[in-house]
Every structure is written in C-alpha cells, then in structure tokens.
XYZ file of C-alpha atoms in Angstrom:
440
model
C 16.976 8.667 -31.770
C 14.929 11.678 -30.788
C 12.820 12.148 -27.618
C 10.380 15.026 -27.168
C 7.822 15.864 -24.498
C 4.507 17.693 -24.700
C 3.100 18.876 -21.383
C -0.681 18.513 -21.504
C -1.071 20.255 -18.132
C 0.754 20.408 -14.806
C 0.009 16.729 -14.067
C 0.006 15.054 -17.475
C 2.481 14.807 -20.340
C 3.121 12.762 -23.483
C 6.645 11.649 -24.397
C 7.363 10.771 -28.040
C 10.329 8.523 -28.889
C 11.481 8.425 -32.533
C 13.774 5.506 -33.411
C 15.687 5.502 -36.700
C 17.208 2.526 -38.514
C 20.743 3.434 -37.477
C 19.721 3.181 -33.807
C 19.086 -0.562 -34.010
C 20.415 -1.972 -37.285
C 23.957 -2.879 -36.113
C 22.625 -4.697 -33.046
C 19.999 -6.610 -35.062
C 22.591 -7.558 -37.691
C 24.999 -8.870 -35.050
C 22.332 -11.012 -33.384
C 21.209 -12.465 -36.727
C 24.839 -13.211 -37.630
C 25.226 -15.104 -34.351
C 21.973 -16.971 -35.082
C 23.347 -17.955 -38.493
C 26.443 -19.507 -36.897
C 24.409 -21.720 -34.592
C 21.161 -22.289 -36.516
C 20.162 -25.898 -37.255
C 17.996 -25.899 -40.397
C 17.433 -29.125 -42.363
C 19.290 -29.178 -45.666
C 22.088 -26.834 -44.556
C 25.322 -27.409 -42.706
C 25.626 -25.611 -39.376
C 26.977 -22.114 -40.002
C 26.147 -22.181 -43.722
C 22.493 -21.192 -43.624
C 21.858 -18.299 -46.068
C 21.474 -14.987 -44.260
C 18.296 -14.319 -46.220
C 16.693 -17.417 -44.723
C 17.843 -16.457 -41.218
C 16.346 -12.988 -41.619
C 13.111 -14.414 -42.960
C 12.770 -16.791 -40.018
C 14.091 -14.662 -37.155
C 14.461 -11.117 -38.440
C 11.173 -9.577 -37.331
C 11.232 -11.165 -33.846
C 14.804 -9.907 -33.262
C 13.891 -6.448 -34.582
C 10.850 -6.156 -32.291
C 12.840 -7.353 -29.274
C 15.752 -4.984 -29.850
C 13.558 -1.954 -30.576
C 11.603 -2.602 -27.369
C 14.829 -2.898 -25.338
C 16.159 0.291 -26.908
C 12.854 2.023 -26.225
C 12.716 1.076 -22.532
C 16.363 2.018 -21.924
C 15.964 5.371 -23.672
C 12.769 6.195 -21.803
C 14.277 5.310 -18.409
C 17.369 7.438 -19.060
C 15.220 10.326 -20.269
C 13.114 10.358 -17.089
C 16.274 10.389 -14.954
C 18.081 13.030 -17.005
C 15.037 15.312 -17.126
C 14.444 14.732 -13.391
C 10.794 13.968 -14.021
C 8.928 12.862 -10.896
C 6.373 10.481 -12.373
C 3.567 8.566 -10.675
C 3.046 4.939 -11.638
C 4.796 3.969 -14.881
C 4.704 5.453 -18.400
C 1.710 4.102 -20.337
C 2.271 3.300 -24.029
C -0.369 4.792 -26.303
C -2.108 2.229 -28.512
C -0.709 1.962 -32.072
C -2.877 -0.333 -34.161
C -1.189 0.746 -37.393
C 2.435 0.125 -36.321
C 4.364 -1.174 -39.356
C 7.343 -3.317 -38.359
C 8.447 -3.482 -41.994
C 9.309 0.224 -41.904
C 12.791 1.520 -41.134
C 11.797 4.156 -38.552
C 9.353 3.948 -35.656
C 7.578 6.412 -33.361
C 6.179 5.569 -29.942
C 4.206 7.719 -27.521
C 3.873 7.327 -23.763
C 1.502 9.014 -21.351
C 3.050 10.254 -18.103
C 1.378 11.096 -14.820
C 3.451 13.815 -13.100
C 3.771 14.300 -9.359
C 2.191 17.583 -8.222
C 4.084 20.544 -6.808
C 3.079 21.389 -3.229
C 4.359 22.663 0.113
C 4.041 20.838 3.434
C 3.442 22.702 6.681
C 4.118 20.334 9.562
C 3.331 22.955 12.211
C -0.381 23.728 12.019
C -2.399 26.369 13.854
C -4.341 23.815 15.884
C -2.294 21.710 18.300
C -2.325 17.918 17.933
C -2.612 15.988 21.199
C 0.211 13.671 22.199
C -1.195 11.310 24.816
C 0.956 10.388 27.791
C -0.726 7.154 28.905
C -0.233 6.319 32.580
C -0.983 3.286 34.722
C -3.243 4.456 37.568
C -3.605 2.809 40.996
C -6.713 0.861 39.974
C -4.945 -0.693 37.000
C -1.829 -1.522 39.010
C -3.908 -3.147 41.772
C -5.746 -5.212 39.158
C -2.442 -6.296 37.654
C -1.147 -7.321 41.102
C -4.268 -9.420 41.636
C -3.886 -10.934 38.168
C -0.311 -11.974 38.998
C -1.454 -13.438 42.333
C -4.089 -15.468 40.456
C -1.632 -16.542 37.766
C 0.837 -17.879 40.330
C -1.782 -19.009 42.836
C -2.931 -22.527 43.684
C -5.876 -24.086 41.837
C -8.615 -25.273 44.186
C -11.507 -27.438 42.949
C -15.048 -26.143 43.621
C -18.411 -27.877 43.882
C -20.296 -25.077 42.150
C -19.645 -21.877 40.212
C -19.027 -18.601 42.060
C -18.228 -15.169 40.605
C -14.476 -15.877 40.838
C -14.532 -19.372 39.316
C -12.517 -20.640 36.369
C -15.009 -22.762 34.437
C -13.830 -25.416 31.987
C -16.343 -26.829 29.542
C -17.391 -27.214 25.917
C -19.294 -24.786 23.675
C -21.519 -26.712 21.233
C -23.772 -25.877 18.300
C -23.993 -28.915 16.042
C -25.688 -27.105 13.150
C -22.853 -24.572 12.941
C -20.111 -27.142 13.555
C -19.066 -25.585 16.882
C -17.570 -27.973 19.432
C -14.789 -26.337 21.414
C -13.409 -27.107 24.867
C -12.147 -24.052 26.724
C -11.857 -22.293 30.084
C -13.683 -19.033 30.829
C -14.172 -16.659 33.739
C -17.381 -14.743 34.386
C -15.740 -11.328 34.000
C -15.412 -12.091 30.262
C -19.187 -12.253 29.867
C -21.218 -9.191 28.913
C -23.961 -7.717 31.106
C -25.495 -9.271 34.206
C -27.788 -11.963 32.756
C -25.080 -14.208 31.255
C -22.952 -14.449 34.444
C -26.088 -15.137 36.542
C -26.819 -18.239 34.442
C -23.560 -19.770 35.670
C -23.726 -18.912 39.392
C -24.465 -22.088 41.388
C -24.046 -24.429 38.393
C -22.248 -27.761 38.924
C -20.078 -30.114 36.860
C -22.243 -31.774 34.221
C -24.716 -28.885 33.969
C -25.441 -27.368 30.554
C -25.984 -23.617 30.221
C -28.046 -22.344 27.268
C -26.616 -19.122 25.798
C -26.798 -16.837 22.763
C -23.599 -15.725 21.001
C -24.927 -12.184 20.427
C -23.763 -10.074 23.363
C -22.191 -13.108 25.074
C -18.722 -11.608 25.561
C -17.585 -8.054 26.292
C -15.714 -8.179 22.963
C -17.128 -10.086 19.965
C -13.565 -11.059 19.027
C -13.599 -13.387 22.059
C -15.866 -15.687 20.021
C -12.812 -16.443 17.871
C -10.895 -17.671 20.933
C -13.583 -19.487 22.901
C -15.817 -20.833 20.106
C -13.152 -21.015 17.356
C -15.246 -19.123 14.797
C -13.695 -17.123 11.945
C -13.069 -13.390 12.321
C -15.698 -12.407 9.764
C -18.269 -14.683 11.450
C -17.551 -13.333 14.946
C -18.987 -9.880 14.233
C -22.743 -9.918 14.848
C -22.941 -13.716 15.222
C -26.370 -14.528 16.664
C -26.878 -18.254 17.252
C -27.715 -20.417 20.292
C -24.894 -22.363 21.965
C -24.755 -24.774 24.888
C -21.926 -24.768 27.389
C -21.503 -28.038 29.299
C -19.376 -27.715 32.451
C -16.635 -30.305 32.978
C -14.544 -28.647 35.699
C -14.893 -25.789 38.204
C -11.863 -24.283 39.927
C -10.871 -21.213 41.863
C -7.461 -19.659 42.109
C -6.204 -19.263 45.630
C -4.206 -16.032 45.465
C -0.440 -16.329 45.818
C 1.107 -14.530 48.777
C 2.826 -11.230 48.019
C 6.146 -12.474 49.370
C 9.763 -12.695 48.295
C 9.187 -16.058 46.618
C 6.623 -14.495 44.232
C 8.775 -11.393 43.634
C 11.746 -13.602 42.675
C 9.614 -15.662 40.270
C 8.409 -12.509 38.568
C 11.564 -10.386 38.326
C 14.541 -12.527 39.316
C 16.160 -13.054 42.659
C 16.416 -9.947 44.825
C 15.366 -7.419 42.145
C 12.075 -6.586 43.889
C 11.742 -6.805 47.692
C 8.510 -5.049 48.676
C 4.933 -4.627 47.451
C 5.706 -0.968 46.769
C 8.656 -1.960 44.566
C 6.426 -4.521 42.829
C 3.848 -1.853 42.002
C 6.560 0.554 40.843
C 7.946 -2.132 38.539
C 4.479 -2.915 37.124
C 3.895 0.804 36.515
C 7.271 1.223 34.791
C 6.834 -1.824 32.521
C 3.225 -0.949 31.664
C 4.012 2.648 30.774
C 6.831 1.539 28.463
C 4.215 -0.393 26.472
C 1.724 2.482 26.689
C 4.324 4.868 25.258
C 4.336 2.876 22.023
C 0.539 3.165 21.805
C 0.633 6.895 22.523
C 3.310 7.393 19.873
C 1.362 5.355 17.313
C -1.739 7.464 18.000
C 0.346 10.604 17.490
C 1.765 9.261 14.222
C -1.759 8.458 13.000
C -3.084 11.893 14.010
C -0.198 13.787 12.373
C -0.683 11.720 9.224
C -4.393 12.627 9.128
C -3.592 16.299 9.714
C -1.011 16.361 6.897
C -3.387 14.684 4.438
C -6.202 17.099 5.290
C -4.084 20.259 5.336
C -1.825 19.634 2.324
C -3.869 20.417 -0.758
C -2.880 19.281 -4.260
C -4.401 17.552 -7.282
C -3.417 14.146 -8.624
C -3.528 12.915 -12.254
C -6.559 10.789 -11.342
C -7.527 9.732 -14.861
C -3.977 8.620 -15.667
C -3.596 6.725 -12.386
C -6.850 4.849 -12.943
C -5.710 3.837 -16.439
C -2.352 2.727 -14.999
C -4.080 0.668 -12.278
C -5.968 -1.280 -14.929
C -2.746 -2.980 -16.053
C -0.349 -2.522 -13.113
C -1.429 -5.521 -10.997
C -1.137 -9.248 -11.515
C -4.733 -9.338 -12.731
C -6.074 -6.683 -15.164
C -8.907 -4.460 -13.896
C -11.957 -3.032 -15.571
C -12.450 0.754 -15.616
C -14.975 0.412 -12.787
C -12.648 -1.726 -10.661
C -9.765 0.701 -11.228
C -11.953 3.656 -10.235
C -13.003 1.909 -7.014
C -9.395 0.927 -6.238
C -8.227 4.498 -6.858
C -10.857 5.896 -4.492
C -9.743 3.446 -1.786
C -6.038 4.167 -2.224
C -6.060 7.913 -3.004
C -5.511 8.888 0.643
C -2.558 6.536 0.909
C -1.054 7.916 -2.331
C -1.352 11.443 -1.008
C 0.433 10.595 2.222
C 3.215 8.760 0.357
C 3.892 11.924 -1.637
C 3.754 14.108 1.490
C 5.985 11.752 3.435
C 8.454 11.539 0.548
C 8.706 15.323 0.389
C 9.300 15.583 4.153
C 11.975 12.864 3.994
C 13.808 14.506 1.083
C 13.572 18.097 2.319
C 14.799 17.221 5.814
C 17.297 14.485 4.887
C 15.529 11.754 6.857
C 16.528 8.917 4.535
C 17.521 5.670 6.241
C 21.250 5.214 5.743
C 22.931 1.797 5.748
C 24.981 2.452 8.892
C 21.822 3.519 10.738
C 20.079 0.352 9.582
C 23.010 -1.792 10.725
C 23.070 -0.109 14.159
C 19.307 -0.587 14.420
C 19.671 -4.290 13.576
C 22.419 -4.707 16.205
C 20.300 -3.050 18.912
C 17.388 -5.309 17.997
C 19.676 -8.368 18.207
C 21.041 -7.270 21.603
C 17.500 -6.942 22.937
C 16.549 -10.405 21.704
C 19.718 -11.977 23.116
C 19.131 -10.315 26.496
C 15.766 -12.101 26.720
C 17.687 -15.392 26.682
C 20.234 -14.271 29.281
C 23.007 -13.255 26.851
C 23.658 -9.796 28.239
C 27.108 -9.006 26.816
C 27.445 -10.274 23.233
C 30.710 -9.394 21.491
C 30.847 -6.870 18.644
C 31.821 -9.706 16.285
C 28.728 -11.721 17.241
C 26.503 -8.713 16.633
C 28.228 -7.868 13.334
C 27.908 -11.447 12.055
C 24.231 -11.790 12.967
C 23.445 -8.317 11.592
C 25.186 -9.202 8.313
C 23.009 -12.308 7.938
C 19.832 -10.343 8.663
C 20.766 -7.547 6.261
C 21.282 -10.166 3.560
C 17.545 -10.856 3.633
C 15.696 -8.291 1.514
C 12.396 -8.851 3.326
C 14.049 -8.170 6.696
C 15.795 -5.081 5.314
C 12.468 -3.748 4.031
C 10.710 -4.435 7.348
C 13.449 -2.836 9.478
C 13.801 0.132 7.121
C 10.083 0.852 7.505
C 10.318 0.586 11.299
C 13.347 2.874 11.432
C 11.730 5.387 9.077
C 8.631 5.480 11.310
C 10.887 6.243 14.279
C 12.665 9.034 12.394
C 9.399 10.580 11.230
C 7.936 10.331 14.727
C 10.985 12.100 16.209
C 10.726 14.771 13.484
C 7.021 15.348 14.175
C 7.617 15.554 17.928
C 10.190 18.269 17.328
C 8.447 20.219 14.571
C 4.667 19.744 14.782
C 2.375 21.859 16.952
C 1.739 19.430 19.832
C 0.182 19.516 23.262
C 0.657 16.766 25.838
C -2.290 15.260 27.678
C -1.972 12.741 30.504
C -4.596 10.000 30.376
C -5.116 6.651 32.073
C -4.942 3.546 29.924
C -8.608 2.705 30.574
C -9.721 6.196 29.521
C -7.470 6.035 26.450
C -9.050 2.737 25.361
C -12.604 4.017 26.033
C -12.010 7.221 24.110
C -10.393 5.774 21.003
C -11.157 2.067 20.734
C -14.582 1.496 22.278
C-alpha cells in the first residue's frame, strides 16, 4: 500500500491511497474459505461447495468490504501519523470508472486543513467585567415580595392597584381559554391597569394582546400561547374576573425570619436585607461572568484573523448530517455556523497551548462537589467520602452527564483563564441597569 499527499494550498489537500493485491488477498481468501465451510447451497454437502462457486457468489462483496475497511484504517492511521489537523472528515473523490475486477485500486480523498493562526487574549481595548450589585431599591422590593408571599390573603369587593386578580382569558376563535391569576404591575402602560381598577367579580374586561404585558413572553404563561405566537400577537381577549384578593403583608418578625432562613439564622431586618443582598449577588455573579465569557468570545472571533476551507466545508456539510443537503442549503448552513467554527478552533488552540484540558480527576472532584451541593439542599450536610465516590461513579458512567459536566467545567476553566489573562476593567452596576442595558 502506498499513501501520498498533494497540498493544493494551505487549507486544502488531496490524499491518494494505492492498494495492491497483496494488501488484501490473504484476508479475502480466508473469509471466503470460512464461507465455504459454512455455506448452504442446494446440491452440495455443507463444507464441500466448490471454491469457484463461493467466489462467484460472494467474492466481489467480500473484496469490496475488505478493501473499504483497509482503506479507512490506512487513512485514519495516516492522518494521525502525519499529525494532520483536518476539519470535518476526508471526502472521497467520485470514481465512476472504478473496476473491481482489477487487482490494484487507487482512491483519492479531499482534505480540509485547519488554518495556522495566533491568538492574542490580551487586546489593546479593555473588556468590561460587570460586577452586578443589589441596590437598596431592589432589596426593599424583595423584602416586600417576601412579605406578600408569606402574608395573609384577604378577599376584596373590587380591584385596587395591589389586587391579585383571578380570572379566565378567552378568545374562542384562537382557542384561548386559560384560568390564571395576575397582578396589575404585570400589565404594560397605564391604560390596561386602569381598565381593571374598580372592577368586581363577574365583570369582563376587554383587552388586546399587543402591548398587554411588560414582556410578550408573559402571554405564554397567562394565555398559554406558543413561544413563536407570543411575539407580536395582536388579537382581542376577554378577561372574566372570578376572584379578587389582596395580600396582607407579613410582619417582619422572628417567625418570618425563621421560615425564610431557618431558626435563629437571621434576627433583625438589617440581617434579613444583608442576607438578601448576599444571595442575590451570588446569582448576579453568574450573569456577570456569562456576559464576560460572551464578550471575550466575541472579541477573540473578531480579532483572530484566519481563512477557512469554505468550499470544502460546504461540500462536507452536504453529506455530513442525517439528511443530505443541497449546495444552497449547505452554503446557508455554513454561513450560519462559520462564527461557531471559528471560535471552536480558537478555543481549541487556547486549551492546547495552555494545558486547560479537563482531566478525569478534575471531573470527578467537580461531580462530587455538585453532589454535595445537591445533598445539602435536602439537609444531608456531611456525606461520607464513600457515598460521594459511589454516586460520582454512577454519574460518570453516563456519557451524556460526562459531556454536560465536562462542558461546564471547561467553561469555568476558560473563564478563570480569561479573567487572569485578558485585558479587563471592572464596572459596578445595579441589576436593573444591567438588565436595561443588555436585555431590554
């Protein structure tokens, strides 16, 4: 067997594999001999079928199968031995004139090669890392929310601005008929809330879905419409009131503190607010870190310049999925996924150059910490090492879980690397301002 490579350019190559008769003949002969021993052909005793008949019936199929196996094995070993960093998979070049009656065969494969490039994590312009804080207004609102949540429900004769209104949204033509409970602060603008003020049980309020809620996604919750339908939905709906209540705020006393945080852990309103601030900012940290990860990713994609073997990748996409694509579909798919491909290459280079690979022991420790956190939620604060080892072993036996945790751990490692090596500046921002600036 002989394998040669012709580099078309820096990103494309063609590999030629020449297979001679001696490369496959012994294997084919052995398989056909085994077939002869077990073949059941009318008119012949088992094991006494003439070899010529066996070859006539099975010879070509065995030859094709063995040559293809030999070809794939040889090509895989060649790519490893030559340390070729290929994108996608080798694409066999069409051979309409392939003669399987010949003794020797030649096959050609197109390769898409990964580009050579350098990554500069530290750019000239600083990337902002947002430190999201819970301000006094947010903490006070959260305190009031907790007082409402644990307060006493009091029935009302008519709707006021603080009412909890239970009723049914209906639009028969659109198949909407959903019972739910809303509060007026969910409604957008001033006109919609005004329609409810003073209404009584049994009254029907006529509304329009467009601009009904502060967030269109609320239509999914309160009207049970699909996500795609919620955006820009503009139909009339009636809301018939069946119940009006108000929450009498719970007292900020030790009984409430104990319900919220366990007996004796919080003793004053100041401690309550401190606890709310601490817990909120732990959650905000995750959002700030995710924003940083997204921003560094965008910076790396924009600042790291290299070409891709676009034509090859589009040809590969046509046959790589479960369903074949047309040239047009592959081109569209490539355009949608090019950015992602670029970042995968950049990320891979960073991981390899800085030895950030997820090692098994790290993954096991990560799994055990995750298990400890979950057990603590159910009051099991001191699990034994054996318990943790046994549960971790079961989790790590599930390939889907391993993949999910590996991705989470890799994100953490990359985030820590970027925090240490990228050009960052820290900016303190309230949660409300953060949401307005990036998600409104």
